[in-house]
């Protein structure tokens, strides 16, 4: 089975560029091209949800010039790509602490989401100024504001307030660029996601690399705490 939801940490743009004696920003521009390819490949493979980590809450620590290039790139991608994505049936969601962005960018984000809200072919979620810890805390604060005075909140109570409430939990997580860490991506939602790490830098990641990740996913046994024998029983019964 193809995973319904793939979540990716797109890492290695900078190293892709510096290994070619190019400025890091060239790597980010190439990274945008890779996004186009992977979005298309997901649609062809019937993947319903693709979530991309574009900018973490910690990425503000980068040199200001790099941060401002990333912001401009984000804005120009929205300007150039939203209509095409809309025509391709893509629903765009941008999640993270968006108030930190400049008002014009916030406006573009709101417009992209509104325009594509009713599309059903692929839900593309971009995590921007996102952090997994921020997500759990903002959800908790909103839940407490909506239902104050309780002491017995459940996971189900919190779920609708999480930033990814519009999507099922990811089936497959991919991190490019060789690092094997979560870097404050979807902490709550990755609890039972299959993890896949590849050395490939993000600008080099395309349809063939995605297929390798999917093949690895298809060889995993997802037990969710049960035993293999129990899974066999369930399969026989159905
Ligand atoms: C990922 O590539 C893109 C962002 C974090 C915005 P990097 O810029 O982290 O690339 P490396 O890890 O330095 O190679
Ligand atoms: C993670 O990459 C964030 C994104 C890809 C947006 P980083 O390059 O920021 O992660 P660290 O700093 O190596 O953990
Ligand atoms: Mg990196």
PDB file of C-alpha atoms and ligand atoms in Angstrom:
ATOM      1  CA  UNK A   1       0.000   0.000   0.000  1.00  0.00           C
ATOM      2  CA  UNK A   2       1.100   3.522  -0.761  1.00  0.00           C
ATOM      3  CA  UNK A   3       1.364   5.720   2.362  1.00  0.00           C
ATOM      4  CA  UNK A   4      -1.592   8.090   2.691  1.00  0.00           C
ATOM      5  CA  UNK A   5       0.506  10.781   4.345  1.00  0.00           C
ATOM      6  CA  UNK A   6       4.193  11.483   3.729  1.00  0.00           C
ATOM      7  CA  UNK A   7       5.991  14.085   5.879  1.00  0.00           C
ATOM      8  CA  UNK A   8       9.421  15.342   4.815  1.00  0.00           C
ATOM      9  CA  UNK A   9      12.253  17.317   6.410  1.00  0.00           C
ATOM     10  CA  UNK A  10      13.782  18.848   3.304  1.00  0.00           C
ATOM     11  CA  UNK A  11      17.379  19.137   4.470  1.00  0.00           C
ATOM     12  CA  UNK A  12      20.702  19.619   2.704  1.00  0.00           C
ATOM     13  CA  UNK A  13      20.053  22.609   0.425  1.00  0.00           C
ATOM     14  CA  UNK A  14      23.031  24.486   1.833  1.00  0.00           C
ATOM     15  CA  UNK A  15      25.442  21.562   1.554  1.00  0.00           C
ATOM     16  CA  UNK A  16      24.192  20.798  -1.955  1.00  0.00           C
ATOM     17  CA  UNK A  17      25.234  24.325  -2.925  1.00  0.00           C
ATOM     18  CA  UNK A  18      28.523  24.608  -1.017  1.00  0.00           C
ATOM     19  CA  UNK A  19      29.708  21.262  -2.382  1.00  0.00           C
ATOM     20  CA  UNK A  20      29.427  22.934  -5.804  1.00  0.00           C
ATOM     21  CA  UNK A  21      31.082  26.188  -4.651  1.00  0.00           C
ATOM     22  CA  UNK A  22      27.724  27.928  -5.046  1.00  0.00           C
ATOM     23  CA  UNK A  23      26.053  30.261  -2.522  1.00  0.00           C
ATOM     24  CA  UNK A  24      23.670  28.528  -0.084  1.00  0.00           C
ATOM     25  CA  UNK A  25      20.734  30.471  -1.532  1.00  0.00           C
ATOM     26  CA  UNK A  26      21.218  28.688  -4.861  1.00  0.00           C
ATOM     27  CA  UNK A  27      20.612  25.479  -2.944  1.00  0.00           C
ATOM     28  CA  UNK A  28      17.338  26.853  -1.606  1.00  0.00           C
ATOM     29  CA  UNK A  29      16.232  27.809  -5.130  1.00  0.00           C
ATOM     30  CA  UNK A  30      17.083  24.282  -6.326  1.00  0.00           C
ATOM     31  CA  UNK A  31      15.149  22.977  -3.337  1.00  0.00           C
ATOM     32  CA  UNK A  32      12.018  24.670  -4.650  1.00  0.00           C
ATOM     33  CA  UNK A  33      12.407  22.754  -7.925  1.00  0.00           C
ATOM     34  CA  UNK A  34      12.671  19.524  -5.973  1.00  0.00           C
ATOM     35  CA  UNK A  35       9.397  20.397  -4.215  1.00  0.00           C
ATOM     36  CA  UNK A  36       7.687  20.685  -7.596  1.00  0.00           C
ATOM     37  CA  UNK A  37       8.933  17.246  -8.630  1.00  0.00           C
ATOM     38  CA  UNK A  38       7.935  15.545  -5.393  1.00  0.00           C
ATOM     39  CA  UNK A  39       4.473  17.148  -5.362  1.00  0.00           C
ATOM     40  CA  UNK A  40       3.875  15.843  -8.868  1.00  0.00           C
ATOM     41  CA  UNK A  41       5.201  12.386  -7.971  1.00  0.00           C
ATOM     42  CA  UNK A  42       2.907  12.222  -4.933  1.00  0.00           C
ATOM     43  CA  UNK A  43      -0.115  13.027  -7.075  1.00  0.00           C
ATOM     44  CA  UNK A  44       0.849  10.343  -9.606  1.00  0.00           C
ATOM     45  CA  UNK A  45       1.233   7.778  -6.829  1.00  0.00           C
ATOM     46  CA  UNK A  46      -2.075   8.573  -5.172  1.00  0.00           C
ATOM     47  CA  UNK A  47      -0.561   9.963  -1.973  1.00  0.00           C
ATOM     48  CA  UNK A  48      -3.271  12.135  -0.433  1.00  0.00           C
ATOM     49  CA  UNK A  49      -1.238  14.194   2.058  1.00  0.00           C
ATOM     50  CA  UNK A  50       2.241  15.644   1.698  1.00  0.00           C
ATOM     51  CA  UNK A  51       3.706  17.708   4.531  1.00  0.00           C
ATOM     52  CA  UNK A  52       6.939  19.638   4.081  1.00  0.00           C
ATOM     53  CA  UNK A  53       9.116  21.276   6.734  1.00  0.00           C
ATOM     54  CA  UNK A  54      10.150  24.535   5.068  1.00  0.00           C
ATOM     55  CA  UNK A  55      11.282  26.700   7.994  1.00  0.00           C
ATOM     56  CA  UNK A  56      11.620  25.742  11.637  1.00  0.00           C
ATOM     57  CA  UNK A  57      11.098  28.000  14.635  1.00  0.00           C
ATOM     58  CA  UNK A  58      14.865  27.638  15.184  1.00  0.00           C
ATOM     59  CA  UNK A  59      15.809  28.723  11.644  1.00  0.00           C
ATOM     60  CA  UNK A  60      15.523  32.406  12.704  1.00  0.00           C
ATOM     61  CA  UNK A  61      18.943  31.784  14.263  1.00  0.00           C
ATOM     62  CA  UNK A  62      20.508  31.738  10.794  1.00  0.00           C
ATOM     63  CA  UNK A  63      22.333  34.762   9.370  1.00  0.00           C
ATOM     64  CA  UNK A  64      19.756  37.508   8.674  1.00  0.00           C
ATOM     65  CA  UNK A  65      20.608  37.570   4.950  1.00  0.00           C
ATOM     66  CA  UNK A  66      19.796  33.876   4.603  1.00  0.00           C
ATOM     67  CA  UNK A  67      16.546  34.292   6.560  1.00  0.00           C
ATOM     68  CA  UNK A  68      15.484  37.185   4.348  1.00  0.00           C
ATOM     69  CA  UNK A  69      16.281  35.236   1.163  1.00  0.00           C
ATOM     70  CA  UNK A  70      14.174  32.342   2.462  1.00  0.00           C
ATOM     71  CA  UNK A  71      11.274  34.707   3.197  1.00  0.00           C
ATOM     72  CA  UNK A  72      11.464  36.228  -0.271  1.00  0.00           C
ATOM     73  CA  UNK A  73      11.646  32.791  -1.836  1.00  0.00           C
ATOM     74  CA  UNK A  74       8.582  31.691   0.105  1.00  0.00           C
ATOM     75  CA  UNK A  75       6.669  34.751  -1.019  1.00  0.00           C
ATOM     76  CA  UNK A  76       7.684  34.385  -4.677  1.00  0.00           C
ATOM     77  CA  UNK A  77       6.787  30.676  -4.695  1.00  0.00           C
ATOM     78  CA  UNK A  78       3.311  31.544  -3.412  1.00  0.00           C
ATOM     79  CA  UNK A  79       2.988  34.255  -6.024  1.00  0.00           C
ATOM     80  CA  UNK A  80       4.080  32.016  -8.906  1.00  0.00           C
ATOM     81  CA  UNK A  81       2.750  28.581  -7.976  1.00  0.00           C
ATOM     82  CA  UNK A  82      -0.610  28.901  -6.247  1.00  0.00           C
ATOM     83  CA  UNK A  83      -2.678  29.205  -9.434  1.00  0.00           C
ATOM     84  CA  UNK A  84      -0.942  26.181 -10.972  1.00  0.00           C
ATOM     85  CA  UNK A  85      -1.442  24.186  -7.804  1.00  0.00           C
ATOM     86  CA  UNK A  86      -5.073  25.178  -7.703  1.00  0.00           C
ATOM     87  CA  UNK A  87      -5.502  23.996 -11.299  1.00  0.00           C
ATOM     88  CA  UNK A  88      -3.931  20.674 -10.275  1.00  0.00           C
ATOM     89  CA  UNK A  89      -6.440  20.124  -7.473  1.00  0.00           C
ATOM     90  CA  UNK A  90      -3.992  20.807  -4.633  1.00  0.00           C
ATOM     91  CA  UNK A  91      -5.263  22.064  -1.284  1.00  0.00           C
ATOM     92  CA  UNK A  92      -2.617  24.253   0.360  1.00  0.00           C
ATOM     93  CA  UNK A  93      -2.241  24.529   4.124  1.00  0.00           C
ATOM     94  CA  UNK A  94       0.453  26.556   5.846  1.00  0.00           C
ATOM     95  CA  UNK A  95       0.974  25.751   9.514  1.00  0.00           C
ATOM     96  CA  UNK A  96       3.196  27.313  12.158  1.00  0.00           C
ATOM     97  CA  UNK A  97       3.361  30.539  14.130  1.00  0.00           C
ATOM     98  CA  UNK A  98       2.455  32.700  11.157  1.00  0.00           C
ATOM     99  CA  UNK A  99       2.124  35.999  13.036  1.00  0.00           C
ATOM    100  CA  UNK A 100       5.909  36.288  13.049  1.00  0.00           C
ATOM    101  CA  UNK A 101       5.895  36.736   9.242  1.00  0.00           C
ATOM    102  CA  UNK A 102       5.583  40.063   7.495  1.00  0.00           C
ATOM    103  CA  UNK A 103       1.953  41.113   6.931  1.00  0.00           C
ATOM    104  CA  UNK A 104       2.196  40.811   3.151  1.00  0.00           C
ATOM    105  CA  UNK A 105       3.374  37.218   3.426  1.00  0.00           C
ATOM    106  CA  UNK A 106       0.610  36.474   5.938  1.00  0.00           C
ATOM    107  CA  UNK A 107      -1.876  37.863   3.451  1.00  0.00           C
ATOM    108  CA  UNK A 108      -0.492  35.673   0.648  1.00  0.00           C
ATOM    109  CA  UNK A 109      -0.733  32.639   2.926  1.00  0.00           C
ATOM    110  CA  UNK A 110      -4.366  33.372   3.779  1.00  0.00           C
ATOM    111  CA  UNK A 111      -5.208  33.851   0.098  1.00  0.00           C
ATOM    112  CA  UNK A 112      -3.467  30.623  -0.974  1.00  0.00           C
ATOM    113  CA  UNK A 113      -5.377  28.651   1.637  1.00  0.00           C
ATOM    114  CA  UNK A 114      -8.715  30.259   0.831  1.00  0.00           C
ATOM    115  CA  UNK A 115      -8.336  29.799  -2.915  1.00  0.00           C
ATOM    116  CA  UNK A 116      -7.469  26.095  -2.679  1.00  0.00           C
ATOM    117  CA  UNK A 117      -9.591  25.147   0.343  1.00  0.00           C
ATOM    118  CA  UNK A 118     -11.992  22.911  -1.567  1.00  0.00           C
ATOM    119  CA  UNK A 119      -9.458  20.926  -3.582  1.00  0.00           C
ATOM    120  CA  UNK A 120      -9.235  17.216  -2.863  1.00  0.00           C
ATOM    121  CA  UNK A 121      -6.480  15.646  -4.979  1.00  0.00           C
ATOM    122  CA  UNK A 122      -3.544  16.335  -2.663  1.00  0.00           C
ATOM    123  CA  UNK A 123      -3.328  18.245   0.598  1.00  0.00           C
ATOM    124  CA  UNK A 124       0.038  19.980   0.649  1.00  0.00           C
ATOM    125  CA  UNK A 125       0.928  21.269   4.108  1.00  0.00           C
ATOM    126  CA  UNK A 126       3.892  23.602   4.459  1.00  0.00           C
ATOM    127  CA  UNK A 127       5.294  23.912   7.977  1.00  0.00           C
ATOM    128  CA  UNK A 128       6.655  27.435   8.289  1.00  0.00           C
ATOM    129  CA  UNK A 129       7.960  28.899  11.536  1.00  0.00           C
ATOM    130  CA  UNK A 130       6.793  25.577  12.876  1.00  0.00           C
ATOM    131  CA  UNK A 131       8.088  23.729  15.913  1.00  0.00           C
ATOM    132  CA  UNK A 132       6.686  20.533  17.384  1.00  0.00           C
ATOM    133  CA  UNK A 133       6.858  21.891  20.928  1.00  0.00           C
ATOM    134  CA  UNK A 134       5.152  25.117  19.893  1.00  0.00           C
ATOM    135  CA  UNK A 135       2.410  23.022  18.287  1.00  0.00           C
ATOM    136  CA  UNK A 136       1.633  20.987  21.416  1.00  0.00           C
ATOM    137  CA  UNK A 137       1.635  24.124  23.581  1.00  0.00           C
ATOM    138  CA  UNK A 138      -0.536  26.231  21.277  1.00  0.00           C
ATOM    139  CA  UNK A 139      -2.996  23.346  21.053  1.00  0.00           C
ATOM    140  CA  UNK A 140      -3.047  22.993  24.823  1.00  0.00           C
ATOM    141  CA  UNK A 141      -3.591  26.715  25.343  1.00  0.00           C
ATOM    142  CA  UNK A 142      -6.442  26.836  22.823  1.00  0.00           C
ATOM    143  CA  UNK A 143      -8.050  23.747  24.322  1.00  0.00           C
ATOM    144  CA  UNK A 144      -7.862  25.228  27.822  1.00  0.00           C
ATOM    145  CA  UNK A 145      -9.365  28.494  26.586  1.00  0.00           C
ATOM    146  CA  UNK A 146     -12.248  26.636  24.925  1.00  0.00           C
ATOM    147  CA  UNK A 147     -12.928  24.232  27.793  1.00  0.00           C
ATOM    148  CA  UNK A 148     -11.528  25.729  30.974  1.00  0.00           C
ATOM    149  CA  UNK A 149     -11.760  24.215  34.395  1.00  0.00           C
ATOM    150  CA  UNK A 150     -11.294  20.520  33.695  1.00  0.00           C
ATOM    151  CA  UNK A 151      -8.511  18.270  34.925  1.00  0.00           C
ATOM    152  CA  UNK A 152      -9.143  15.170  32.838  1.00  0.00           C
ATOM    153  CA  UNK A 153      -8.348  16.218  29.272  1.00  0.00           C
ATOM    154  CA  UNK A 154      -7.703  13.382  26.849  1.00  0.00           C
ATOM    155  CA  UNK A 155      -5.610  13.005  23.697  1.00  0.00           C
ATOM    156  CA  UNK A 156      -8.872  13.221  21.752  1.00  0.00           C
ATOM    157  CA  UNK A 157      -9.663  16.560  23.414  1.00  0.00           C
ATOM    158  CA  UNK A 158      -6.333  17.992  22.298  1.00  0.00           C
ATOM    159  CA  UNK A 159      -6.352  16.571  18.750  1.00  0.00           C
ATOM    160  CA  UNK A 160      -8.605  19.166  17.065  1.00  0.00           C
ATOM    161  CA  UNK A 161      -6.328  22.016  18.206  1.00  0.00           C
ATOM    162  CA  UNK A 162      -3.095  20.600  16.815  1.00  0.00           C
ATOM    163  CA  UNK A 163      -1.727  22.261  13.688  1.00  0.00           C
ATOM    164  CA  UNK A 164      -2.149  19.061  11.631  1.00  0.00           C
ATOM    165  CA  UNK A 165      -5.755  18.396  12.678  1.00  0.00           C
ATOM    166  CA  UNK A 166      -6.771  18.472   8.996  1.00  0.00           C
ATOM    167  CA  UNK A 167      -4.680  15.391   8.186  1.00  0.00           C
ATOM    168  CA  UNK A 168      -4.277  11.825   9.412  1.00  0.00           C
ATOM    169  CA  UNK A 169      -1.007  11.097  11.232  1.00  0.00           C
ATOM    170  CA  UNK A 170       1.929  10.642   8.837  1.00  0.00           C
ATOM    171  CA  UNK A 171       2.584   7.070   7.679  1.00  0.00           C
ATOM    172  CA  UNK A 172       6.043   7.788   6.319  1.00  0.00           C
ATOM    173  CA  UNK A 173       8.582  10.367   7.494  1.00  0.00           C
ATOM    174  CA  UNK A 174      11.545  11.170   5.257  1.00  0.00           C
ATOM    175  CA  UNK A 175      14.578  13.251   6.148  1.00  0.00           C
ATOM    176  CA  UNK A 176      17.068  14.054   3.410  1.00  0.00           C
ATOM    177  CA  UNK A 177      20.579  15.397   3.962  1.00  0.00           C
ATOM    178  CA  UNK A 178      21.951  12.606   6.141  1.00  0.00           C
ATOM    179  CA  UNK A 179      21.072  13.850   9.636  1.00  0.00           C
ATOM    180  CA  UNK A 180      19.105  11.415  11.749  1.00  0.00           C
ATOM    181  CA  UNK A 181      17.093  13.686  13.986  1.00  0.00           C
ATOM    182  CA  UNK A 182      13.625  15.233  14.219  1.00  0.00           C
ATOM    183  CA  UNK A 183      14.750  18.877  14.689  1.00  0.00           C
ATOM    184  CA  UNK A 184      11.481  19.830  16.403  1.00  0.00           C
ATOM    185  CA  UNK A 185       9.268  18.717  13.482  1.00  0.00           C
ATOM    186  CA  UNK A 186       5.934  16.977  14.177  1.00  0.00           C
ATOM    187  CA  UNK A 187       6.619  15.617  17.679  1.00  0.00           C
ATOM    188  CA  UNK A 188       3.094  14.566  18.594  1.00  0.00           C
ATOM    189  CA  UNK A 189       2.052  13.313  15.164  1.00  0.00           C
ATOM    190  CA  UNK A 190       5.128  11.131  14.460  1.00  0.00           C
ATOM    191  CA  UNK A 191       4.474   8.786  17.404  1.00  0.00           C
ATOM    192  CA  UNK A 192       3.910   5.754  15.136  1.00  0.00           C
ATOM    193  CA  UNK A 193       5.256   7.005  11.811  1.00  0.00           C
ATOM    194  CA  UNK A 194       7.821   4.897   9.934  1.00  0.00           C
ATOM    195  CA  UNK A 195      11.099   6.839   9.792  1.00  0.00           C
ATOM    196  CA  UNK A 196      13.304   6.923   6.700  1.00  0.00           C
ATOM    197  CA  UNK A 197      16.614   8.746   6.406  1.00  0.00           C
ATOM    198  CA  UNK A 198      18.594   9.287   3.236  1.00  0.00           C
ATOM    199  CA  UNK A 199      21.991  10.840   2.550  1.00  0.00           C
ATOM    200  CA  UNK A 200      20.642  12.548  -0.591  1.00  0.00           C
ATOM    201  CA  UNK A 201      20.557  16.329  -0.372  1.00  0.00           C
ATOM    202  CA  UNK A 202      17.065  17.739  -0.871  1.00  0.00           C
ATOM    203  CA  UNK A 203      17.749  19.294  -4.333  1.00  0.00           C
ATOM    204  CA  UNK A 204      18.716  15.798  -5.547  1.00  0.00           C
ATOM    205  CA  UNK A 205      15.600  14.131  -4.147  1.00  0.00           C
ATOM    206  CA  UNK A 206      13.114  13.231  -6.889  1.00  0.00           C
ATOM    207  CA  UNK A 207      10.542  10.647  -7.936  1.00  0.00           C
ATOM    208  CA  UNK A 208      13.030   7.739  -7.956  1.00  0.00           C
ATOM    209  CA  UNK A 209      14.244   8.578  -4.451  1.00  0.00           C
ATOM    210  CA  UNK A 210      10.636   8.865  -3.280  1.00  0.00           C
ATOM    211  CA  UNK A 211       9.962   5.409  -4.677  1.00  0.00           C
ATOM    212  CA  UNK A 212      12.895   4.015  -2.689  1.00  0.00           C
ATOM    213  CA  UNK A 213      11.461   5.506   0.470  1.00  0.00           C
ATOM    214  CA  UNK A 214       8.011   4.091  -0.304  1.00  0.00           C
ATOM    215  CA  UNK A 215       9.523   0.648  -0.996  1.00  0.00           C
ATOM    216  CA  UNK A 216      11.256   0.760   2.392  1.00  0.00           C
ATOM    217  CA  UNK A 217       7.962   1.743   4.011  1.00  0.00           C
ATOM    218  CA  UNK A 218       6.190  -1.168   2.318  1.00  0.00           C
ATOM    219  CA  UNK A 219       8.651  -3.611   3.880  1.00  0.00           C
ATOM    220  CA  UNK A 220       7.945  -2.479   7.425  1.00  0.00           C
ATOM    221  CA  UNK A 221       5.550  -4.226   9.746  1.00  0.00           C
ATOM    222  CA  UNK A 222       3.515  -1.621  11.599  1.00  0.00           C
ATOM    223  CA  UNK A 223       2.590  -3.287  14.862  1.00  0.00           C
ATOM    224  CA  UNK A 224       1.338  -0.303  16.893  1.00  0.00           C
ATOM    225  CA  UNK A 225       2.406  -2.096  20.065  1.00  0.00           C
ATOM    226  CA  UNK A 226       0.950  -5.483  19.152  1.00  0.00           C
ATOM    227  CA  UNK A 227       2.820  -8.692  18.263  1.00  0.00           C
ATOM    228  CA  UNK A 228       3.336 -10.068  14.754  1.00  0.00           C
ATOM    229  CA  UNK A 229       1.090 -13.030  15.560  1.00  0.00           C
ATOM    230  CA  UNK A 230      -1.750 -10.716  16.539  1.00  0.00           C
ATOM    231  CA  UNK A 231      -1.458  -8.865  13.238  1.00  0.00           C
ATOM    232  CA  UNK A 232      -1.747 -12.167  11.363  1.00  0.00           C
ATOM    233  CA  UNK A 233      -4.923 -12.999  13.289  1.00  0.00           C
ATOM    234  CA  UNK A 234      -6.460  -9.628  12.413  1.00  0.00           C
ATOM    235  CA  UNK A 235      -5.525 -10.078   8.757  1.00  0.00           C
ATOM    236  CA  UNK A 236      -7.034 -13.586   8.668  1.00  0.00           C
ATOM    237  CA  UNK A 237     -10.256 -12.357  10.247  1.00  0.00           C
ATOM    238  CA  UNK A 238     -10.765  -9.565   7.721  1.00  0.00           C
TER     239      UNK A 238
HETATM  240  C1  LIG B   1      17.099  22.863   4.487  1.00  0.00           C
HETATM  241  O1  LIG B   1      18.408  22.941   4.007  1.00  0.00           O
HETATM  242  C2  LIG B   1      16.307  24.120   4.208  1.00  0.00           C
HETATM  243  C3  LIG B   1      16.008  24.931   5.407  1.00  0.00           C
HETATM  244  C4  LIG B   1      16.281  24.630   6.644  1.00  0.00           C
HETATM  245  C5  LIG B   1      15.326  26.185   5.160  1.00  0.00           C
HETATM  246  P1  LIG B   1      19.558  23.579   4.881  1.00  0.00           P
HETATM  247  O2  LIG B   1      19.626  25.024   4.577  1.00  0.00           O
HETATM  248  O3  LIG B   1      19.400  23.220   6.306  1.00  0.00           O
HETATM  249  O4  LIG B   1      20.826  22.846   4.269  1.00  0.00           O
HETATM  250  P2  LIG B   1      22.088  22.310   5.071  1.00  0.00           P
HETATM  251  O5  LIG B   1      21.578  21.364   6.126  1.00  0.00           O
HETATM  252  O6  LIG B   1      22.774  23.494   5.652  1.00  0.00           O
HETATM  253  O7  LIG B   1      22.885  21.603   4.034  1.00  0.00           O
HETATM  254  C1  LIG B   2      15.353  21.232   9.746  1.00  0.00           C
HETATM  255  O1  LIG B   2      16.579  21.456   9.134  1.00  0.00           O
HETATM  256  C2  LIG B   2      14.360  22.273   9.359  1.00  0.00           C
HETATM  257  C3  LIG B   2      13.980  22.305   7.955  1.00  0.00           C
HETATM  258  C4  LIG B   2      14.349  21.491   7.007  1.00  0.00           C
HETATM  259  C5  LIG B   2      13.068  23.352   7.618  1.00  0.00           C
HETATM  260  P1  LIG B   2      17.786  22.197   9.883  1.00  0.00           P
HETATM  261  O2  LIG B   2      18.917  22.185   8.935  1.00  0.00           O
HETATM  262  O3  LIG B   2      17.330  23.507  10.379  1.00  0.00           O
HETATM  263  O4  LIG B   2      18.043  21.219  11.109  1.00  0.00           O
HETATM  264  P2  LIG B   2      19.292  21.088  12.094  1.00  0.00           P
HETATM  265  O5  LIG B   2      19.632  22.455  12.563  1.00  0.00           O
HETATM  266  O6  LIG B   2      20.416  20.484  11.301  1.00  0.00           O
HETATM  267  O7  LIG B   2      18.823  20.161  13.174  1.00  0.00           O
HETATM  268 MG1  LIG B   3      20.085  21.692   7.476  1.00  0.00          MG
END
